């Protein structure tokens, strides 16, 4: 993977001339390690355990095609035009009903539609942080979030999770420690349900306490919940937003339960904050895609989503079980992994004294063996530790790796695990 720094240092000619004018924040953007292995995963014979893509083969494509055709034929003058910067009113109302299964009861005026939840993450970072501010995250965390935060020149401080997610006491201790150092902490970013990359779910008895700690210390919680509807047993966990809607900004997405290609997500925030988010959104996109929102509305309103979500969750459960069984059968003694109850991922920890202590160093050999994964270092940010002169000798997450099981038949996934284990 070529870093932004390498791109800048290797520039010549017109590239170098233009790049000399880059803002300082340009050096903070990081290429996605998942996207970086995408081309590798497309090679013949390669089994990908890297990308967390939803399986779209179970979508009712014929019904969706008929619905899309009807929408354009009958509503084309509206859905192919500019729309409201806040989003389709009918869809914001449906989102409010949708979130009731997680215990939240937002009002339409609190909902901001976005072009995917990644856009929502960008907007909330842009609106709440200045360069040098601190954002707390789980350790490890979603690599796409790290890219956003670093692009806005904020300091990322990660709090290590355990098998029950973030420990509120550990979060409070880190807040006190950072405040004692004179740091200004703005946000806590968390994925409480079937977390990316670990698959871990925040324990129910920690949720209210985590929100209370952040509220007491004036730290806004950013709850990112793209996988919450994908519990293997159909369960729904109570959202952090439901405990204190005034202290939590919620990010939702239709990418995992419908289609990432339509690029439709949403945010929930108190009305005046939501209005600021709309203004920031309009400065980038004018308005979310009306056609995409209308397709989502049709999918949801006509009842396709619930049966589709149930089928896909069961499919992901079978694939997860195949991967975990293959890990049990093939992985070196001492290897540990999480046991997800939903979502797309499991998180492996390599044994001490094994052939590879750093998963990133094993990746080229794994590719030669016909399998690709994402090394654990991609989900950590050691920049703050380096700046403070306390960087670890071995990169954080070196002994870890993420395996995705969402998009592959169980037999193929199991074979990918076997190939990986032969390398490890």
mmCIF file of C-alpha atoms in Angstrom, residues 25-400:
data_model
loop_
_atom_site.group_PDB
_atom_site.id
_atom_site.type_symbol
_atom_site.label_atom_id
_atom_site.label_comp_id
_atom_site.label_asym_id
_atom_site.label_seq_id
_atom_site.Cartn_x
_atom_site.Cartn_y
_atom_site.Cartn_z
ATOM 1 C CA UNK A 25 -4.204 18.407 5.927
ATOM 2 C CA UNK A 26 -3.459 16.552 2.669
ATOM 3 C CA UNK A 27 -0.747 14.547 4.422
ATOM 4 C CA UNK A 28 -3.350 13.273 6.898
ATOM 5 C CA UNK A 29 -5.462 11.357 4.396
ATOM 6 C CA UNK A 30 -4.811 7.619 4.429
ATOM 7 C CA UNK A 31 -5.525 5.189 1.585
ATOM 8 C CA UNK A 32 -7.981 2.468 2.538
ATOM 9 C CA UNK A 33 -6.204 -0.847 3.173
ATOM 10 C CA UNK A 34 -9.411 -2.623 2.156
ATOM 11 C CA UNK A 35 -9.507 -0.821 -1.187
ATOM 12 C CA UNK A 36 -5.800 -1.471 -1.542
ATOM 13 C CA UNK A 37 -6.328 -5.240 -1.596
ATOM 14 C CA UNK A 38 -9.472 -5.021 -3.751
ATOM 15 C CA UNK A 39 -7.620 -5.567 -7.027
ATOM 16 C CA UNK A 40 -5.735 -8.480 -5.495
ATOM 17 C CA UNK A 41 -9.014 -10.089 -4.448
ATOM 18 C CA UNK A 42 -10.226 -9.982 -8.068
ATOM 19 C CA UNK A 43 -7.374 -12.166 -9.333
ATOM 20 C CA UNK A 44 -8.405 -15.643 -10.504
ATOM 21 C CA UNK A 45 -8.088 -18.208 -7.721
ATOM 22 C CA UNK A 46 -7.845 -15.682 -4.897
ATOM 23 C CA UNK A 47 -10.213 -16.147 -1.963
ATOM 24 C CA UNK A 48 -11.004 -12.834 -0.301
ATOM 25 C CA UNK A 49 -11.439 -12.662 3.453
ATOM 26 C CA UNK A 50 -10.811 -8.918 3.257
ATOM 27 C CA UNK A 51 -13.796 -6.874 2.094
ATOM 28 C CA UNK A 52 -16.964 -6.547 4.161
ATOM 29 C CA UNK A 53 -19.340 -6.488 1.225
ATOM 30 C CA UNK A 54 -23.005 -7.442 1.623
ATOM 31 C CA UNK A 55 -24.145 -10.353 -0.531
ATOM 32 C CA UNK A 56 -26.561 -8.884 -3.061
ATOM 33 C CA UNK A 57 -27.524 -12.171 -4.704
ATOM 34 C CA UNK A 58 -30.498 -12.556 -2.366
ATOM 35 C CA UNK A 59 -31.974 -9.205 -3.389
ATOM 36 C CA UNK A 60 -35.297 -9.519 -5.280
ATOM 37 C CA UNK A 61 -33.746 -7.976 -8.380
ATOM 38 C CA UNK A 62 -36.710 -8.562 -10.690
ATOM 39 C CA UNK A 63 -39.094 -6.865 -8.257
ATOM 40 C CA UNK A 64 -36.614 -4.044 -7.698
ATOM 41 C CA UNK A 65 -36.229 -3.599 -11.449
ATOM 42 C CA UNK A 66 -39.971 -3.332 -11.922
ATOM 43 C CA UNK A 67 -40.232 -0.922 -9.020
ATOM 44 C CA UNK A 68 -37.412 1.272 -10.369
ATOM 45 C CA UNK A 69 -38.976 1.333 -13.829
ATOM 46 C CA UNK A 70 -42.335 2.337 -12.402
ATOM 47 C CA UNK A 71 -40.795 5.048 -10.232
ATOM 48 C CA UNK A 72 -38.976 6.645 -13.156
ATOM 49 C CA UNK A 73 -41.974 6.329 -15.495
ATOM 50 C CA UNK A 74 -44.465 7.795 -13.025
ATOM 51 C CA UNK A 75 -42.299 10.074 -10.847
ATOM 52 C CA UNK A 76 -39.377 10.857 -13.138
ATOM 53 C CA UNK A 77 -39.885 14.621 -13.128
ATOM 54 C CA UNK A 78 -39.488 14.591 -9.334
ATOM 55 C CA UNK A 79 -36.930 11.861 -8.656
ATOM 56 C CA UNK A 80 -34.524 12.998 -11.400
ATOM 57 C CA UNK A 81 -34.623 16.609 -10.159
ATOM 58 C CA UNK A 82 -32.924 18.422 -7.287
ATOM 59 C CA UNK A 83 -34.540 17.688 -3.936
ATOM 60 C CA UNK A 84 -34.578 18.818 -0.342
ATOM 61 C CA UNK A 85 -31.199 19.183 1.324
ATOM 62 C CA UNK A 86 -32.577 17.330 4.334
ATOM 63 C CA UNK A 87 -33.824 14.381 2.292
ATOM 64 C CA UNK A 88 -37.174 12.945 1.235
ATOM 65 C CA UNK A 89 -39.755 13.679 3.916
ATOM 66 C CA UNK A 90 -41.358 10.246 3.550
ATOM 67 C CA UNK A 91 -38.007 8.540 4.002
ATOM 68 C CA UNK A 92 -37.116 10.557 7.102
ATOM 69 C CA UNK A 93 -40.468 9.501 8.599
ATOM 70 C CA UNK A 94 -39.752 5.865 7.745
ATOM 71 C CA UNK A 95 -36.303 6.133 9.378
ATOM 72 C CA UNK A 96 -37.981 7.263 12.594
ATOM 73 C CA UNK A 97 -40.198 4.161 12.543
ATOM 74 C CA UNK A 98 -37.222 1.973 11.588
ATOM 75 C CA UNK A 99 -35.201 3.124 14.611
ATOM 76 C CA UNK A 100 -38.011 2.213 16.999
ATOM 77 C CA UNK A 101 -36.750 -1.386 16.922
ATOM 78 C CA UNK A 102 -33.602 -0.067 18.671
ATOM 79 C CA UNK A 103 -35.540 1.860 21.304
ATOM 80 C CA UNK A 104 -35.110 5.304 19.697
ATOM 81 C CA UNK A 105 -37.988 7.627 18.859
ATOM 82 C CA UNK A 106 -36.533 10.458 16.757
ATOM 83 C CA UNK A 107 -38.707 13.021 14.993
ATOM 84 C CA UNK A 108 -38.400 13.742 11.236
ATOM 85 C CA UNK A 109 -36.883 17.170 11.950
ATOM 86 C CA UNK A 110 -33.985 15.370 13.683
ATOM 87 C CA UNK A 111 -33.139 13.216 10.630
ATOM 88 C CA UNK A 112 -30.626 14.247 7.957
ATOM 89 C CA UNK A 113 -30.313 11.990 4.907
ATOM 90 C CA UNK A 114 -26.786 11.523 3.528
ATOM 91 C CA UNK A 115 -24.969 9.851 0.657
ATOM 92 C CA UNK A 116 -23.988 6.936 2.888
ATOM 93 C CA UNK A 117 -23.004 7.014 6.554
ATOM 94 C CA UNK A 118 -19.399 7.761 5.546
ATOM 95 C CA UNK A 119 -20.623 11.173 4.471
ATOM 96 C CA UNK A 120 -22.306 11.548 7.855
ATOM 97 C CA UNK A 121 -19.022 10.761 9.570
ATOM 98 C CA UNK A 122 -17.300 13.436 7.491
ATOM 99 C CA UNK A 123 -20.000 15.997 8.292
ATOM 100 C CA UNK A 124 -19.970 15.446 12.043
ATOM 101 C CA UNK A 125 -16.154 15.631 12.132
ATOM 102 C CA UNK A 126 -16.162 18.795 10.050
ATOM 103 C CA UNK A 127 -18.820 20.424 12.218
ATOM 104 C CA UNK A 128 -17.482 19.524 15.680
ATOM 105 C CA UNK A 129 -13.686 19.499 15.475
ATOM 106 C CA UNK A 130 -10.804 21.868 14.915
ATOM 107 C CA UNK A 131 -7.244 20.758 14.109
ATOM 108 C CA UNK A 132 -5.608 19.402 17.258
ATOM 109 C CA UNK A 133 -8.850 18.380 18.957
ATOM 110 C CA UNK A 134 -9.098 14.814 20.255
ATOM 111 C CA UNK A 135 -11.514 12.121 19.114
ATOM 112 C CA UNK A 136 -11.729 8.994 21.247
ATOM 113 C CA UNK A 137 -12.364 5.727 19.423
ATOM 114 C CA UNK A 138 -12.408 2.049 20.156
ATOM 115 C CA UNK A 139 -9.135 0.206 19.761
ATOM 116 C CA UNK A 140 -9.293 -1.160 17.095
ATOM 117 C CA UNK A 141 -11.758 0.864 15.006
ATOM 118 C CA UNK A 142 -13.126 1.250 11.476
ATOM 119 C CA UNK A 143 -10.285 2.232 9.178
ATOM 120 C CA UNK A 144 -12.529 4.570 7.149
ATOM 121 C CA UNK A 145 -13.170 6.605 10.288
ATOM 122 C CA UNK A 146 -9.440 6.993 10.894
ATOM 123 C CA UNK A 147 -9.085 8.359 7.360
ATOM 124 C CA UNK A 148 -11.740 10.995 8.000
ATOM 125 C CA UNK A 149 -10.333 12.024 11.378
ATOM 126 C CA UNK A 150 -6.765 12.304 10.149
ATOM 127 C CA UNK A 151 -7.915 14.309 7.131
ATOM 128 C CA UNK A 152 -9.321 16.935 9.486
ATOM 129 C CA UNK A 153 -6.066 16.994 11.492
ATOM 130 C CA UNK A 154 -7.533 15.772 14.753
ATOM 131 C CA UNK A 155 -5.740 13.605 17.278
ATOM 132 C CA UNK A 156 -7.112 10.074 17.567
ATOM 133 C CA UNK A 157 -6.872 8.413 20.974
ATOM 134 C CA UNK A 158 -7.964 4.782 21.112
ATOM 135 C CA UNK A 159 -9.322 2.967 24.154
ATOM 136 C CA UNK A 160 -8.717 -0.770 23.994
ATOM 137 C CA UNK A 161 -11.867 -2.896 24.014
ATOM 138 C CA UNK A 162 -12.469 -6.235 25.677
ATOM 139 C CA UNK A 163 -14.935 -8.978 24.746
ATOM 140 C CA UNK A 164 -17.820 -6.804 25.976
ATOM 141 C CA UNK A 165 -16.790 -3.708 24.001
ATOM 142 C CA UNK A 166 -15.700 -0.400 25.487
ATOM 143 C CA UNK A 167 -15.394 -0.264 29.264
ATOM 144 C CA UNK A 168 -16.972 3.024 30.433
ATOM 145 C CA UNK A 169 -14.521 3.200 33.350
ATOM 146 C CA UNK A 170 -11.583 2.960 30.933
ATOM 147 C CA UNK A 171 -13.122 5.680 28.757
ATOM 148 C CA UNK A 172 -13.565 7.962 31.770
ATOM 149 C CA UNK A 173 -10.003 7.329 32.918
ATOM 150 C CA UNK A 174 -8.674 8.241 29.460
ATOM 151 C CA UNK A 175 -10.786 11.408 29.400
ATOM 152 C CA UNK A 176 -9.376 12.505 32.777
ATOM 153 C CA UNK A 177 -5.833 11.685 31.687
ATOM 154 C CA UNK A 178 -6.115 13.647 28.444
ATOM 155 C CA UNK A 179 -7.782 16.613 30.130
ATOM 156 C CA UNK A 180 -4.942 16.680 32.637
ATOM 157 C CA UNK A 181 -2.600 17.035 29.655
ATOM 158 C CA UNK A 182 -4.604 20.030 28.442
ATOM 159 C CA UNK A 183 -6.254 18.187 25.573
ATOM 160 C CA UNK A 184 -9.643 19.212 24.209
ATOM 161 C CA UNK A 185 -11.801 16.106 23.653
ATOM 162 C CA UNK A 186 -14.734 16.608 21.314
ATOM 163 C CA UNK A 187 -16.133 13.221 20.279
ATOM 164 C CA UNK A 188 -16.292 9.555 21.159
ATOM 165 C CA UNK A 189 -16.743 7.478 18.013
ATOM 166 C CA UNK A 190 -18.101 3.959 18.534
ATOM 167 C CA UNK A 191 -19.661 1.068 16.600
ATOM 168 C CA UNK A 192 -21.609 -0.679 19.371
ATOM 169 C CA UNK A 193 -23.202 -3.539 17.398
ATOM 170 C CA UNK A 194 -21.091 -6.246 15.692
ATOM 171 C CA UNK A 195 -18.196 -3.856 15.506
ATOM 172 C CA UNK A 196 -15.938 -3.384 12.513
ATOM 173 C CA UNK A 197 -13.315 -4.883 12.686
ATOM 174 C CA UNK A 198 -13.801 -7.161 15.718
ATOM 175 C CA UNK A 199 -17.415 -8.313 15.509
ATOM 176 C CA UNK A 200 -17.757 -7.510 19.231
ATOM 177 C CA UNK A 201 -21.024 -6.082 20.595
ATOM 178 C CA UNK A 202 -21.120 -3.561 23.440
ATOM 179 C CA UNK A 203 -22.664 -5.206 26.509
ATOM 180 C CA UNK A 204 -26.149 -3.992 27.421
ATOM 181 C CA UNK A 205 -25.105 -3.084 30.965
ATOM 182 C CA UNK A 206 -22.376 -0.773 29.638
ATOM 183 C CA UNK A 207 -24.488 1.258 27.224
ATOM 184 C CA UNK A 208 -26.263 3.679 29.539
ATOM 185 C CA UNK A 209 -23.099 4.130 31.603
ATOM 186 C CA UNK A 210 -20.972 4.935 28.548
ATOM 187 C CA UNK A 211 -23.448 7.610 27.461
ATOM 188 C CA UNK A 212 -23.587 9.002 31.017
ATOM 189 C CA UNK A 213 -19.796 9.254 31.250
ATOM 190 C CA UNK A 214 -19.569 11.136 27.962
ATOM 191 C CA UNK A 215 -22.468 13.439 28.834
ATOM 192 C CA UNK A 216 -20.907 14.234 32.225
ATOM 193 C CA UNK A 217 -17.578 15.113 30.578
ATOM 194 C CA UNK A 218 -19.161 17.054 27.701
ATOM 195 C CA UNK A 219 -17.996 14.622 25.024
ATOM 196 C CA UNK A 220 -20.426 14.027 22.160
ATOM 197 C CA UNK A 221 -21.036 10.362 21.323
ATOM 198 C CA UNK A 222 -21.046 9.480 17.622
ATOM 199 C CA UNK A 223 -22.844 6.141 17.304
ATOM 200 C CA UNK A 224 -22.182 4.396 13.976
ATOM 201 C CA UNK A 225 -24.605 1.502 13.535
ATOM 202 C CA UNK A 226 -24.523 -0.017 10.029
ATOM 203 C CA UNK A 227 -24.797 -3.626 11.244
ATOM 204 C CA UNK A 228 -27.424 -3.311 14.002
ATOM 205 C CA UNK A 229 -30.162 -5.018 11.973
ATOM 206 C CA UNK A 230 -27.962 -8.036 11.173
ATOM 207 C CA UNK A 231 -28.052 -10.021 14.432
ATOM 208 C CA UNK A 232 -27.915 -13.716 13.626
ATOM 209 C CA UNK A 233 -30.880 -14.424 15.904
ATOM 210 C CA UNK A 234 -32.914 -11.451 14.712
ATOM 211 C CA UNK A 235 -32.225 -9.559 17.939
ATOM 212 C CA UNK A 236 -32.030 -5.747 18.093
ATOM 213 C CA UNK A 237 -29.897 -4.020 20.685
ATOM 214 C CA UNK A 238 -30.958 -0.794 22.299
ATOM 215 C CA UNK A 239 -29.103 2.088 20.664
ATOM 216 C CA UNK A 240 -26.929 4.503 22.606
ATOM 217 C CA UNK A 241 -29.059 7.249 21.092
ATOM 218 C CA UNK A 242 -32.109 5.883 22.911
ATOM 219 C CA UNK A 243 -30.483 6.531 26.306
ATOM 220 C CA UNK A 244 -29.830 10.243 25.724
ATOM 221 C CA UNK A 245 -30.821 11.673 22.305
ATOM 222 C CA UNK A 246 -29.364 15.066 23.223
ATOM 223 C CA UNK A 247 -25.880 13.643 23.799
ATOM 224 C CA UNK A 248 -25.588 11.220 20.862
ATOM 225 C CA UNK A 249 -25.319 11.796 17.112
ATOM 226 C CA UNK A 250 -26.504 8.628 15.370
ATOM 227 C CA UNK A 251 -25.254 7.401 11.980
ATOM 228 C CA UNK A 252 -27.290 4.846 10.039
ATOM 229 C CA UNK A 253 -26.898 3.214 6.641
ATOM 230 C CA UNK A 254 -28.882 1.219 4.093
ATOM 231 C CA UNK A 255 -25.648 -0.145 2.585
ATOM 232 C CA UNK A 256 -25.558 -3.372 4.582
ATOM 233 C CA UNK A 257 -29.292 -4.153 4.666
ATOM 234 C CA UNK A 258 -30.068 -3.077 1.089
ATOM 235 C CA UNK A 259 -27.359 -1.870 -1.274
ATOM 236 C CA UNK A 260 -24.103 0.082 -0.905
ATOM 237 C CA UNK A 261 -24.498 1.197 -4.523
ATOM 238 C CA UNK A 262 -27.454 3.466 -3.823
ATOM 239 C CA UNK A 263 -25.325 5.418 -1.298
ATOM 240 C CA UNK A 264 -28.081 6.295 1.163
ATOM 241 C CA UNK A 265 -27.520 6.806 4.865
ATOM 242 C CA UNK A 266 -28.843 9.076 7.580
ATOM 243 C CA UNK A 267 -27.928 11.013 10.705
ATOM 244 C CA UNK A 268 -29.997 11.812 13.778
ATOM 245 C CA UNK A 269 -29.226 14.855 15.928
ATOM 246 C CA UNK A 270 -31.173 17.507 17.878
ATOM 247 C CA UNK A 271 -33.073 19.809 15.456
ATOM 248 C CA UNK A 272 -30.742 22.820 15.443
ATOM 249 C CA UNK A 273 -27.641 20.629 15.156
ATOM 250 C CA UNK A 274 -29.362 18.689 12.367
ATOM 251 C CA UNK A 275 -29.941 21.975 10.541
ATOM 252 C CA UNK A 276 -26.216 22.789 10.724
ATOM 253 C CA UNK A 277 -25.509 19.304 9.344
ATOM 254 C CA UNK A 278 -27.871 20.036 6.453
ATOM 255 C CA UNK A 279 -26.059 23.288 5.676
ATOM 256 C CA UNK A 280 -22.717 21.470 5.721
ATOM 257 C CA UNK A 281 -24.185 18.722 3.516
ATOM 258 C CA UNK A 282 -25.567 21.205 0.981
ATOM 259 C CA UNK A 283 -22.108 22.749 0.664
ATOM 260 C CA UNK A 284 -20.868 19.381 -0.624
ATOM 261 C CA UNK A 285 -23.707 17.662 -2.482
ATOM 262 C CA UNK A 286 -26.534 20.257 -2.763
ATOM 263 C CA UNK A 287 -28.939 17.421 -1.908
ATOM 264 C CA UNK A 288 -28.840 13.639 -1.440
ATOM 265 C CA UNK A 289 -29.790 11.677 -4.567
ATOM 266 C CA UNK A 290 -33.580 11.812 -4.851
ATOM 267 C CA UNK A 291 -33.714 8.719 -7.062
ATOM 268 C CA UNK A 292 -31.596 6.663 -4.653
ATOM 269 C CA UNK A 293 -33.724 7.725 -1.710
ATOM 270 C CA UNK A 294 -36.903 6.857 -3.606
ATOM 271 C CA UNK A 295 -35.540 3.369 -4.388
ATOM 272 C CA UNK A 296 -34.778 2.839 -0.702
ATOM 273 C CA UNK A 297 -38.217 4.139 0.228
ATOM 274 C CA UNK A 298 -39.852 1.681 -2.164
ATOM 275 C CA UNK A 299 -37.743 -1.210 -0.885
ATOM 276 C CA UNK A 300 -38.632 -0.400 2.705
ATOM 277 C CA UNK A 301 -42.245 0.673 2.263
ATOM 278 C CA UNK A 302 -43.250 -2.326 0.156
ATOM 279 C CA UNK A 303 -42.018 -4.728 2.820
ATOM 280 C CA UNK A 304 -39.080 -6.263 0.952
ATOM 281 C CA UNK A 305 -36.444 -5.244 3.471
ATOM 282 C CA UNK A 306 -37.601 -7.264 6.465
ATOM 283 C CA UNK A 307 -37.669 -10.666 4.756
ATOM 284 C CA UNK A 308 -34.454 -9.811 2.902
ATOM 285 C CA UNK A 309 -32.675 -8.825 6.117
ATOM 286 C CA UNK A 310 -33.788 -12.029 7.850
ATOM 287 C CA UNK A 311 -32.542 -14.181 4.945
ATOM 288 C CA UNK A 312 -29.201 -12.422 4.696
ATOM 289 C CA UNK A 313 -28.629 -12.531 8.463
ATOM 290 C CA UNK A 314 -29.113 -16.303 8.393
ATOM 291 C CA UNK A 315 -26.771 -16.558 5.435
ATOM 292 C CA UNK A 316 -24.101 -14.558 7.257
ATOM 293 C CA UNK A 317 -24.564 -16.748 10.311
ATOM 294 C CA UNK A 318 -23.824 -19.889 8.269
ATOM 295 C CA UNK A 319 -20.745 -18.266 6.769
ATOM 296 C CA UNK A 320 -19.514 -17.047 10.135
ATOM 297 C CA UNK A 321 -19.910 -20.553 11.574
ATOM 298 C CA UNK A 322 -17.952 -21.984 8.626
ATOM 299 C CA UNK A 323 -15.079 -19.546 9.206
ATOM 300 C CA UNK A 324 -14.971 -20.143 12.970
ATOM 301 C CA UNK A 325 -15.071 -23.920 12.500
ATOM 302 C CA UNK A 326 -12.208 -23.675 9.993
ATOM 303 C CA UNK A 327 -10.227 -21.552 12.447
ATOM 304 C CA UNK A 328 -10.771 -24.207 15.107
ATOM 305 C CA UNK A 329 -9.636 -26.898 12.706
ATOM 306 C CA UNK A 330 -6.663 -25.256 11.006
ATOM 307 C CA UNK A 331 -5.261 -22.262 12.903
ATOM 308 C CA UNK A 332 -2.004 -22.654 14.856
ATOM 309 C CA UNK A 333 -2.328 -23.502 18.521
ATOM 310 C CA UNK A 334 -2.715 -20.394 20.637
ATOM 311 C CA UNK A 335 -4.532 -18.382 17.965
ATOM 312 C CA UNK A 336 -7.604 -16.589 19.359
ATOM 313 C CA UNK A 337 -10.637 -15.133 17.605
ATOM 314 C CA UNK A 338 -13.856 -13.346 18.462
ATOM 315 C CA UNK A 339 -17.238 -15.094 18.163
ATOM 316 C CA UNK A 340 -19.635 -12.565 16.589
ATOM 317 C CA UNK A 341 -23.398 -12.673 17.099
ATOM 318 C CA UNK A 342 -24.035 -10.725 13.902
ATOM 319 C CA UNK A 343 -22.412 -8.533 11.282
ATOM 320 C CA UNK A 344 -19.587 -9.298 8.862
ATOM 321 C CA UNK A 345 -16.296 -9.801 10.756
ATOM 322 C CA UNK A 346 -14.196 -11.804 13.184
ATOM 323 C CA UNK A 347 -10.880 -10.661 14.689
ATOM 324 C CA UNK A 348 -7.895 -12.963 15.065
ATOM 325 C CA UNK A 349 -4.992 -12.650 17.470
ATOM 326 C CA UNK A 350 -1.871 -14.578 16.490
ATOM 327 C CA UNK A 351 0.001 -16.645 19.091
ATOM 328 C CA UNK A 352 3.248 -15.396 20.571
ATOM 329 C CA UNK A 353 6.272 -17.136 19.126
ATOM 330 C CA UNK A 354 4.445 -18.121 15.949
ATOM 331 C CA UNK A 355 5.938 -18.057 12.477
ATOM 332 C CA UNK A 356 4.534 -14.553 11.915
ATOM 333 C CA UNK A 357 4.320 -12.065 14.781
ATOM 334 C CA UNK A 358 3.157 -9.345 12.373
ATOM 335 C CA UNK A 359 0.150 -10.185 10.209
ATOM 336 C CA UNK A 360 1.095 -7.511 7.665
ATOM 337 C CA UNK A 361 4.357 -9.359 6.982
ATOM 338 C CA UNK A 362 2.348 -12.510 6.279
ATOM 339 C CA UNK A 363 0.100 -10.842 3.686
ATOM 340 C CA UNK A 364 2.367 -11.247 0.603
ATOM 341 C CA UNK A 365 2.860 -14.927 1.383
ATOM 342 C CA UNK A 366 -0.875 -15.337 1.944
ATOM 343 C CA UNK A 367 -1.579 -13.787 -1.457
ATOM 344 C CA UNK A 368 0.841 -16.261 -3.014
ATOM 345 C CA UNK A 369 -1.151 -19.003 -1.267
ATOM 346 C CA UNK A 370 -4.376 -17.667 -2.785
ATOM 347 C CA UNK A 371 -6.013 -15.779 0.086
ATOM 348 C CA UNK A 372 -6.199 -12.121 1.132
ATOM 349 C CA UNK A 373 -7.140 -10.434 4.432
ATOM 350 C CA UNK A 374 -6.719 -7.059 6.175
ATOM 351 C CA UNK A 375 -3.881 -6.766 8.731
ATOM 352 C CA UNK A 376 -4.787 -5.462 12.171
ATOM 353 C CA UNK A 377 -2.493 -2.422 11.998
ATOM 354 C CA UNK A 378 -4.964 -0.852 9.536
ATOM 355 C CA UNK A 379 -7.431 -0.347 12.395
ATOM 356 C CA UNK A 380 -5.111 1.527 14.749
ATOM 357 C CA UNK A 381 -3.544 4.976 14.679
ATOM 358 C CA UNK A 382 -0.174 5.241 16.405
ATOM 359 C CA UNK A 383 0.390 8.857 15.332
ATOM 360 C CA UNK A 384 -0.412 10.315 18.759
ATOM 361 C CA UNK A 385 1.901 7.848 20.467
ATOM 362 C CA UNK A 386 4.709 8.707 18.038
ATOM 363 C CA UNK A 387 4.223 12.437 18.660
ATOM 364 C CA UNK A 388 4.389 11.889 22.413
ATOM 365 C CA UNK A 389 7.523 9.775 22.111
ATOM 366 C CA UNK A 390 5.825 6.651 23.468
ATOM 367 C CA UNK A 391 5.172 4.726 20.256
ATOM 368 C CA UNK A 392 5.261 0.940 20.665
ATOM 369 C CA UNK A 393 8.254 -0.911 19.243
ATOM 370 C CA UNK A 394 5.823 -3.113 17.321
ATOM 371 C CA UNK A 395 2.891 -1.356 15.581
ATOM 372 C CA UNK A 396 -0.385 -1.648 17.484
ATOM 373 C CA UNK A 397 -2.486 -4.443 16.016
ATOM 374 C CA UNK A 398 0.490 -6.197 14.417
ATOM 375 C CA UNK A 399 -0.538 -9.527 15.973
ATOM 376 C CA UNK A 400 -4.109 -9.148 14.718
#
